[in-house]
Amino acid sequence: IGSKNFNLALSLRKEGQIALSRKYLLKCADNGNALALCHVGYAQYYCGWGLERNHQKAAECLKKSAELGNFFSAAFYSLCLK
C-alpha cells in the first residue's frame, strides 16, 4: 500500500472521516510507509486520529520511520526517549 492510500487517509481525515482514515493510515504503516509510521507514532504520542495514547508504541513507530529515512521521525523519536 503506497503513497496513494496514505494521501487518501489524509484526505479522509480532513473530511472528518476519522475511523476510515485511521484504517488506511494503519494499513500503510503496517506495510512500512515511513510517512504513515510517522503519523501513527505522533498520533499515539498525542492521542490523534482516534488512537489511544501509548508512548512505547509511539516510540516504536517513530524509530522504524526514522530507520526508513524520515528525519522528522528521527527528531521526534529523540524527544520520546527523554
GROMACS .gro file of N, CA, C and O in nm:
model
  328
    1ILE      N    1   0.086  -0.117   0.000
    1ILE     CA    2   0.000   0.000   0.000
    1ILE      C    3   0.090   0.122   0.000
    1ILE      O    4   0.168   0.143   0.091
    2GLY      N    5   0.081   0.199  -0.103
    2GLY     CA    6   0.174   0.309  -0.122
    2GLY      C    7   0.121   0.444  -0.081
    2GLY      O    8   0.026   0.458  -0.004
    3SER      N    9   0.186   0.542  -0.140
    3SER     CA   10   0.154   0.680  -0.103
    3SER      C   11   0.013   0.721  -0.145
    3SER      O   12  -0.046   0.810  -0.085
    4LYS      N   13  -0.043   0.654  -0.245
    4LYS     CA   14  -0.180   0.686  -0.287
    4LYS      C   15  -0.278   0.664  -0.172
    4LYS      O   16  -0.363   0.749  -0.145
    5ASN      N   17  -0.264   0.552  -0.102
    5ASN     CA   18  -0.352   0.524   0.011
    5ASN      C   19  -0.321   0.613   0.131
    5ASN      O   20  -0.410   0.646   0.208
    6PHE      N   21  -0.195   0.651   0.144
    6PHE     CA   22  -0.160   0.743   0.252
    6PHE      C   23  -0.226   0.878   0.228
    6PHE      O   24  -0.284   0.938   0.319
    7ASN      N   25  -0.221   0.924   0.104
    7ASN     CA   26  -0.287   1.051   0.069
    7ASN      C   27  -0.439   1.041   0.088
    7ASN      O   28  -0.503   1.137   0.130
    8LEU      N   29  -0.494   0.925   0.059
    8LEU     CA   30  -0.637   0.902   0.082
    8LEU      C   31  -0.669   0.914   0.231
    8LEU      O   32  -0.768   0.976   0.269
    9ALA      N   33  -0.583   0.856   0.313
    9ALA     CA   34  -0.602   0.865   0.459
    9ALA      C   35  -0.604   1.010   0.504
    9ALA      O   36  -0.688   1.051   0.584
   10LEU      N   37  -0.511   1.089   0.452
   10LEU     CA   38  -0.506   1.231   0.489
   10LEU      C   39  -0.631   1.305   0.443
   10LEU      O   40  -0.686   1.387   0.517
   11SER      N   41  -0.676   1.275   0.321
   11SER     CA   42  -0.797   1.340   0.268
   11SER      C   43  -0.920   1.305   0.350
   11SER      O   44  -1.001   1.392   0.382
   12LEU      N   45  -0.932   1.178   0.384
   12LEU     CA   46  -1.047   1.135   0.464
   12LEU      C   47  -1.046   1.201   0.601
   12LEU      O   48  -1.151   1.237   0.654
   13ARG      N   49  -0.927   1.217   0.658
   13ARG     CA   50  -0.916   1.281   0.789
   13ARG      C   51  -0.963   1.426   0.781
   13ARG      O   52  -1.035   1.475   0.867
   14LYS      N   53  -0.923   1.495   0.674
   14LYS     CA   54  -0.966   1.634   0.656
   14LYS      C   55  -1.117   1.645   0.641
   14LYS      O   56  -1.177   1.745   0.680
   15GLU      N   57  -1.178   1.541   0.584
   15GLU     CA   58  -1.324   1.538   0.567
   15GLU      C   59  -1.396   1.497   0.695
   15GLU      O   60  -1.519   1.493   0.698
   16GLY      N   61  -1.321   1.462   0.798
   16GLY     CA   62  -1.381   1.423   0.925
   16GLY      C   63  -1.413   1.275   0.935
   16GLY      O   64  -1.476   1.233   1.032
   17GLN      N   65  -1.371   1.197   0.839
   17GLN     CA   66  -1.396   1.052   0.841
   17GLN      C   67  -1.279   0.982   0.912
   17GLN      O   68  -1.201   0.909   0.851
   18ILE      N   69  -1.271   1.006   1.042
   18ILE     CA   70  -1.156   0.963   1.120
   18ILE      C   71  -1.139   0.811   1.121
   18ILE      O   72  -1.029   0.761   1.101
   19ALA      N   73  -1.245   0.737   1.143
   19ALA     CA   74  -1.234   0.590   1.151
   19ALA      C   75  -1.183   0.531   1.020
   19ALA      O   76  -1.093   0.445   1.021
   20LEU      N   77  -1.236   0.577   0.908
   20LEU     CA   78  -1.192   0.525   0.779
   20LEU      C   79  -1.050   0.571   0.747
   20LEU      O   80  -0.969   0.492   0.696
   21SER      N   81  -1.020   0.693   0.780
   21SER     CA   82  -0.884   0.742   0.753
   21SER      C   83  -0.782   0.666   0.838
   21SER      O   84  -0.674   0.633   0.790
   22ARG      N   85  -0.818   0.637   0.962
   22ARG     CA   86  -0.729   0.561   1.051
   22ARG      C   87  -0.703   0.422   0.993
   22ARG      O   88  -0.590   0.372   0.995
   23LYS      N   89  -0.806   0.360   0.935
   23LYS     CA   90  -0.792   0.228   0.874
   23LYS      C   91  -0.685   0.231   0.764
   23LYS      O   92  -0.596   0.146   0.761
   24TYR      N   93  -0.693   0.329   0.675
   24TYR     CA   94  -0.594   0.341   0.567
   24TYR      C   95  -0.456   0.376   0.621
   24TYR      O   96  -0.355   0.325   0.574
   25LEU      N   97  -0.452   0.465   0.719
   25LEU     CA   98  -0.325   0.504   0.779
   25LEU      C   99  -0.254   0.383   0.840
   25LEU      O  100  -0.135   0.361   0.817
   26LEU      N  101  -0.327   0.304   0.917
   26LEU     CA  102  -0.266   0.188   0.982
   26LEU      C  103  -0.222   0.082   0.881
   26LEU      O  104  -0.119   0.018   0.900
   27LYS      N  105  -0.298   0.066   0.773
   27LYS     CA  106  -0.256  -0.028   0.668
   27LYS      C  107  -0.124   0.017   0.606
   27LYS      O  108  -0.035  -0.064   0.584
   28CYS      N  109  -0.115   0.145   0.580
   28CYS     CA  110   0.008   0.198   0.522
   28CYS      C  111   0.126   0.180   0.618
   28CYS      O  112   0.235   0.141   0.576
   29ALA      N  113   0.103   0.208   0.744
   29ALA     CA  114   0.209   0.192   0.844
   29ALA      C  115   0.250   0.045   0.855
   29ALA      O  116   0.370   0.014   0.862
   30ASP      N  117   0.153  -0.044   0.856
   30ASP     CA  118   0.183  -0.188   0.864
   30ASP      C  119   0.267  -0.235   0.746
   30ASP      O  120   0.342  -0.332   0.758
   31ASN      N  121   0.252  -0.166   0.633
   31ASN     CA  122   0.328  -0.202   0.513
   31ASN      C  123   0.459  -0.124   0.499
   31ASN      O  124   0.521  -0.126   0.394
   32GLY      N  125   0.498  -0.054   0.605
   32GLY     CA  126   0.629   0.010   0.607
   32GLY      C  127   0.637   0.147   0.544
   32GLY      O  128   0.747   0.194   0.513
   33ASN      N  129   0.525   0.216   0.527
   33ASN     CA  130   0.526   0.352   0.474
   33ASN      C  131   0.581   0.446   0.582
   33ASN      O  132   0.521   0.460   0.689
   34ALA      N  133   0.697   0.507   0.556
   34ALA     CA  134   0.763   0.589   0.657
   34ALA      C  135   0.678   0.707   0.704
   34ALA      O  136   0.675   0.739   0.823
   35LEU      N  137   0.608   0.772   0.611
   35LEU     CA  138   0.523   0.885   0.650
   35LEU      C  139   0.407   0.839   0.737
   35LEU      O  140   0.371   0.905   0.834
   36ALA      N  141   0.347   0.727   0.701
   36ALA     CA  142   0.237   0.674   0.781
   36ALA      C  143   0.286   0.635   0.920
   36ALA      O  144   0.219   0.663   1.020
   37LEU      N  145   0.401   0.573   0.928
   37LEU     CA  146   0.458   0.537   1.058
   37LEU      C  147   0.482   0.661   1.142
   37LEU      O  148   0.458   0.660   1.263
   38CYS      N  149   0.528   0.767   1.078
   38CYS     CA  150   0.550   0.892   1.149
   38CYS      C  151   0.418   0.946   1.205
   38CYS      O  152   0.410   0.984   1.322
   39HIS      N  153   0.314   0.946   1.122
   39HIS     CA  154   0.183   0.996   1.167
   39HIS      C  155   0.126   0.908   1.279
   39HIS      O  156   0.069   0.960   1.375
   40VAL      N  157   0.142   0.777   1.267
   40VAL     CA  158   0.091   0.686   1.371
   40VAL      C  159   0.167   0.711   1.502
   40VAL      O  160   0.107   0.720   1.609
   41GLY      N  161   0.298   0.723   1.492
   41GLY     CA  162   0.377   0.749   1.613
   41GLY      C  163   0.338   0.879   1.680
   41GLY      O  164   0.318   0.885   1.801
   42TYR      N  165   0.325   0.983   1.600
   42TYR     CA  166   0.286   1.114   1.653
   42TYR      C  167   0.145   1.106   1.714
   42TYR      O  168   0.120   1.159   1.822
   43ALA      N  169   0.055   1.036   1.645
   43ALA     CA  170  -0.082   1.022   1.694
   43ALA      C  171  -0.087   0.944   1.825
   43ALA      O  172  -0.162   0.980   1.916
   44GLN      N  173  -0.007   0.840   1.835
   44GLN     CA  174  -0.007   0.762   1.959
   44GLN      C  175   0.057   0.840   2.073
   44GLN      O  176   0.023   0.818   2.188
   45TYR      N  177   0.144   0.930   2.041
   45TYR     CA  178   0.205   1.012   2.145
   45TYR      C  179   0.106   1.116   2.196
   45TYR      O  180   0.100   1.145   2.314
   46TYR      N  181   0.026   1.172   2.105
   46TYR     CA  182  -0.066   1.281   2.141
   46TYR      C  183  -0.215   1.246   2.132
   46TYR      O  184  -0.298   1.336   2.138
   47CYS      N  185  -0.250   1.121   2.114
   47CYS     CA  186  -0.390   1.078   2.104
   47CYS      C  187  -0.461   1.136   1.982
   47CYS      O  188  -0.576   1.178   1.990
   48GLY      N  189  -0.397   1.135   1.869
   48GLY     CA  190  -0.460   1.182   1.747
   48GLY      C  191  -0.517   1.067   1.666
   48GLY      O  192  -0.497   0.951   1.698
   49TRP      N  193  -0.592   1.099   1.562
   49TRP     CA  194  -0.651   1.003   1.470
   49TRP      C  195  -0.739   0.901   1.542
   49TRP      O  196  -0.765   0.793   1.492
   50GLY      N  197  -0.782   0.930   1.663
   50GLY     CA  198  -0.865   0.836   1.739
   50GLY      C  199  -0.786   0.723   1.801
   50GLY      O  200  -0.843   0.624   1.846
   51LEU      N  201  -0.654   0.734   1.804
   51LEU     CA  202  -0.569   0.631   1.865
   51LEU      C  203  -0.547   0.666   2.013
   51LEU      O  204  -0.538   0.782   2.049
   52GLU      N  205  -0.536   0.563   2.093
   52GLU     CA  206  -0.509   0.585   2.235
   52GLU      C  207  -0.363   0.623   2.256
   52GLU      O  208  -0.276   0.582   2.179
   53ARG      N  209  -0.338   0.699   2.360
   53ARG     CA  210  -0.202   0.739   2.393
   53ARG      C  211  -0.123   0.616   2.437
   53ARG      O  212  -0.165   0.541   2.525
   54ASN      N  213  -0.009   0.596   2.372
   54ASN     CA  214   0.079   0.485   2.407
   54ASN      C  215   0.220   0.528   2.366
   54ASN      O  216   0.258   0.516   2.250
   55HIS      N  217   0.295   0.578   2.463
   55HIS     CA  218   0.427   0.632   2.433
   55HIS      C  219   0.524   0.526   2.385
   55HIS      O  220   0.611   0.555   2.300
   56GLN      N  221   0.511   0.404   2.434
   56GLN     CA  222   0.600   0.297   2.390
   56GLN      C  223   0.577   0.264   2.242
   56GLN      O  224   0.672   0.255   2.163
   57LYS      N  225   0.451   0.248   2.203
   57LYS     CA  226   0.420   0.219   2.063
   57LYS      C  227   0.455   0.338   1.974
   57LYS      O  228   0.499   0.320   1.861
   58ALA      N  229   0.436   0.457   2.027
   58ALA     CA  230   0.472   0.577   1.951
   58ALA      C  231   0.621   0.576   1.920
   58ALA      O  232   0.661   0.597   1.805
   59ALA      N  233   0.701   0.547   2.021
   59ALA     CA  234   0.847   0.543   2.002
   59ALA      C  235   0.886   0.435   1.901
   59ALA      O  236   0.974   0.457   1.817
   60GLU      N  237   0.820   0.320   1.906
   60GLU     CA  238   0.850   0.211   1.811
   60GLU      C  239   0.821   0.255   1.668
   60GLU      O  240   0.902   0.231   1.577
   61CYS      N  241   0.706   0.317   1.645
   61CYS     CA  242   0.670   0.364   1.511
   61CYS      C  243   0.765   0.471   1.462
   61CYS      O  244   0.810   0.469   1.346
   62LEU      N  245   0.798   0.565   1.549
   62LEU     CA  246   0.887   0.674   1.511
   62LEU      C  247   1.027   0.623   1.481
   62LEU      O  248   1.092   0.667   1.387
   63LYS      N  249   1.072   0.525   1.559
   63LYS     CA  250   1.205   0.467   1.536
   63LYS      C  251   1.208   0.397   1.400
   63LYS      O  252   1.302   0.415   1.322
   64LYS      N  253   1.106   0.319   1.371
   64LYS     CA  254   1.100   0.247   1.243
   64LYS      C  255   1.095   0.346   1.127
   64LYS      O  256   1.163   0.330   1.026
   65SER      N  257   1.015   0.451   1.141
   65SER     CA  258   1.005   0.554   1.038
   65SER      C  259   1.140   0.623   1.018
   65SER      O  260   1.182   0.647   0.905
   66ALA      N  261   1.208   0.653   1.128
   66ALA     CA  262   1.339   0.716   1.119
   66ALA      C  263   1.439   0.624   1.049
   66ALA      O  264   1.519   0.670   0.966
   67GLU      N  265   1.431   0.495   1.077
   67GLU     CA  266   1.520   0.399   1.012
   67GLU      C  267   1.494   0.393   0.862
   67GLU      O  268   1.583   0.358   0.784
   68LEU      N  269   1.372   0.427   0.821
   68LEU     CA  270   1.336   0.430   0.679
   68LEU      C  271   1.371   0.564   0.613
   68LEU      O  272   1.344   0.585   0.497
   69GLY      N  273   1.429   0.655   0.693
   69GLY     CA  274   1.477   0.780   0.637
   69GLY      C  275   1.394   0.904   0.665
   69GLY      O  276   1.424   1.011   0.612
   70ASN      N  277   1.292   0.894   0.749
   70ASN     CA  278   1.210   1.011   0.781
   70ASN      C  279   1.279   1.091   0.891
   70ASN      O  280   1.285   1.048   1.006
   71PHE      N  281   1.332   1.208   0.855
   71PHE     CA  282   1.410   1.288   0.950
   71PHE      C  283   1.324   1.349   1.061
   71PHE      O  284   1.370   1.364   1.173
   72PHE      N  285   1.199   1.384   1.030
   72PHE     CA  286   1.110   1.436   1.134
   72PHE      C  287   1.091   1.330   1.243
   72PHE      O  288   1.094   1.360   1.362
   73SER      N  289   1.073   1.206   1.200
   73SER     CA  290   1.056   1.096   1.297
   73SER      C  291   1.179   1.080   1.383
   73SER      O  292   1.168   1.054   1.503
   74ALA      N  293   1.295   1.095   1.322
   74ALA     CA  294   1.419   1.082   1.399
   74ALA      C  295   1.425   1.187   1.509
   74ALA      O  296   1.460   1.158   1.623
   75ALA      N  297   1.389   1.310   1.475
   75ALA     CA  298   1.391   1.418   1.574
   75ALA      C  299   1.287   1.395   1.682
   75ALA      O  300   1.316   1.410   1.801
   76PHE      N  301   1.167   1.357   1.642
   76PHE     CA  302   1.062   1.336   1.741
   76PHE      C  303   1.091   1.214   1.827
   76PHE      O  304   1.062   1.213   1.946
   77TYR      N  305   1.150   1.109   1.767
   77TYR     CA  306   1.187   0.990   1.842
   77TYR      C  307   1.284   1.026   1.955
   77TYR      O  308   1.270   0.976   2.067
   78SER      N  309   1.379   1.113   1.927
   78SER     CA  310   1.474   1.151   2.031
   78SER      C  311   1.404   1.219   2.147
   78SER      O  312   1.446   1.204   2.263
   79LEU      N  313   1.297   1.293   2.120
   79LEU     CA  314   1.220   1.356   2.228
   79LEU      C  315   1.144   1.252   2.309
   79LEU      O  316   1.125   1.270   2.429
   80CYS      N  317   1.101   1.144   2.244
   80CYS     CA  318   1.027   1.039   2.315
   80CYS      C  319   1.115   0.967   2.416
   80CYS      O  320   1.066   0.910   2.513
   81LEU      N  321   1.246   0.968   2.392
   81LEU     CA  322   1.337   0.896   2.480
   81LEU      C  323   1.367   0.972   2.609
   81LEU      O  324   1.421   0.915   2.702
   82LYS      N  325   1.330   1.100   2.614
   82LYS     CA  326   1.359   1.180   2.733
   82LYS      C  327   1.257   1.158   2.841
   82LYS      O  328   1.147   1.123   2.824
   0.00000   0.00000   0.00000
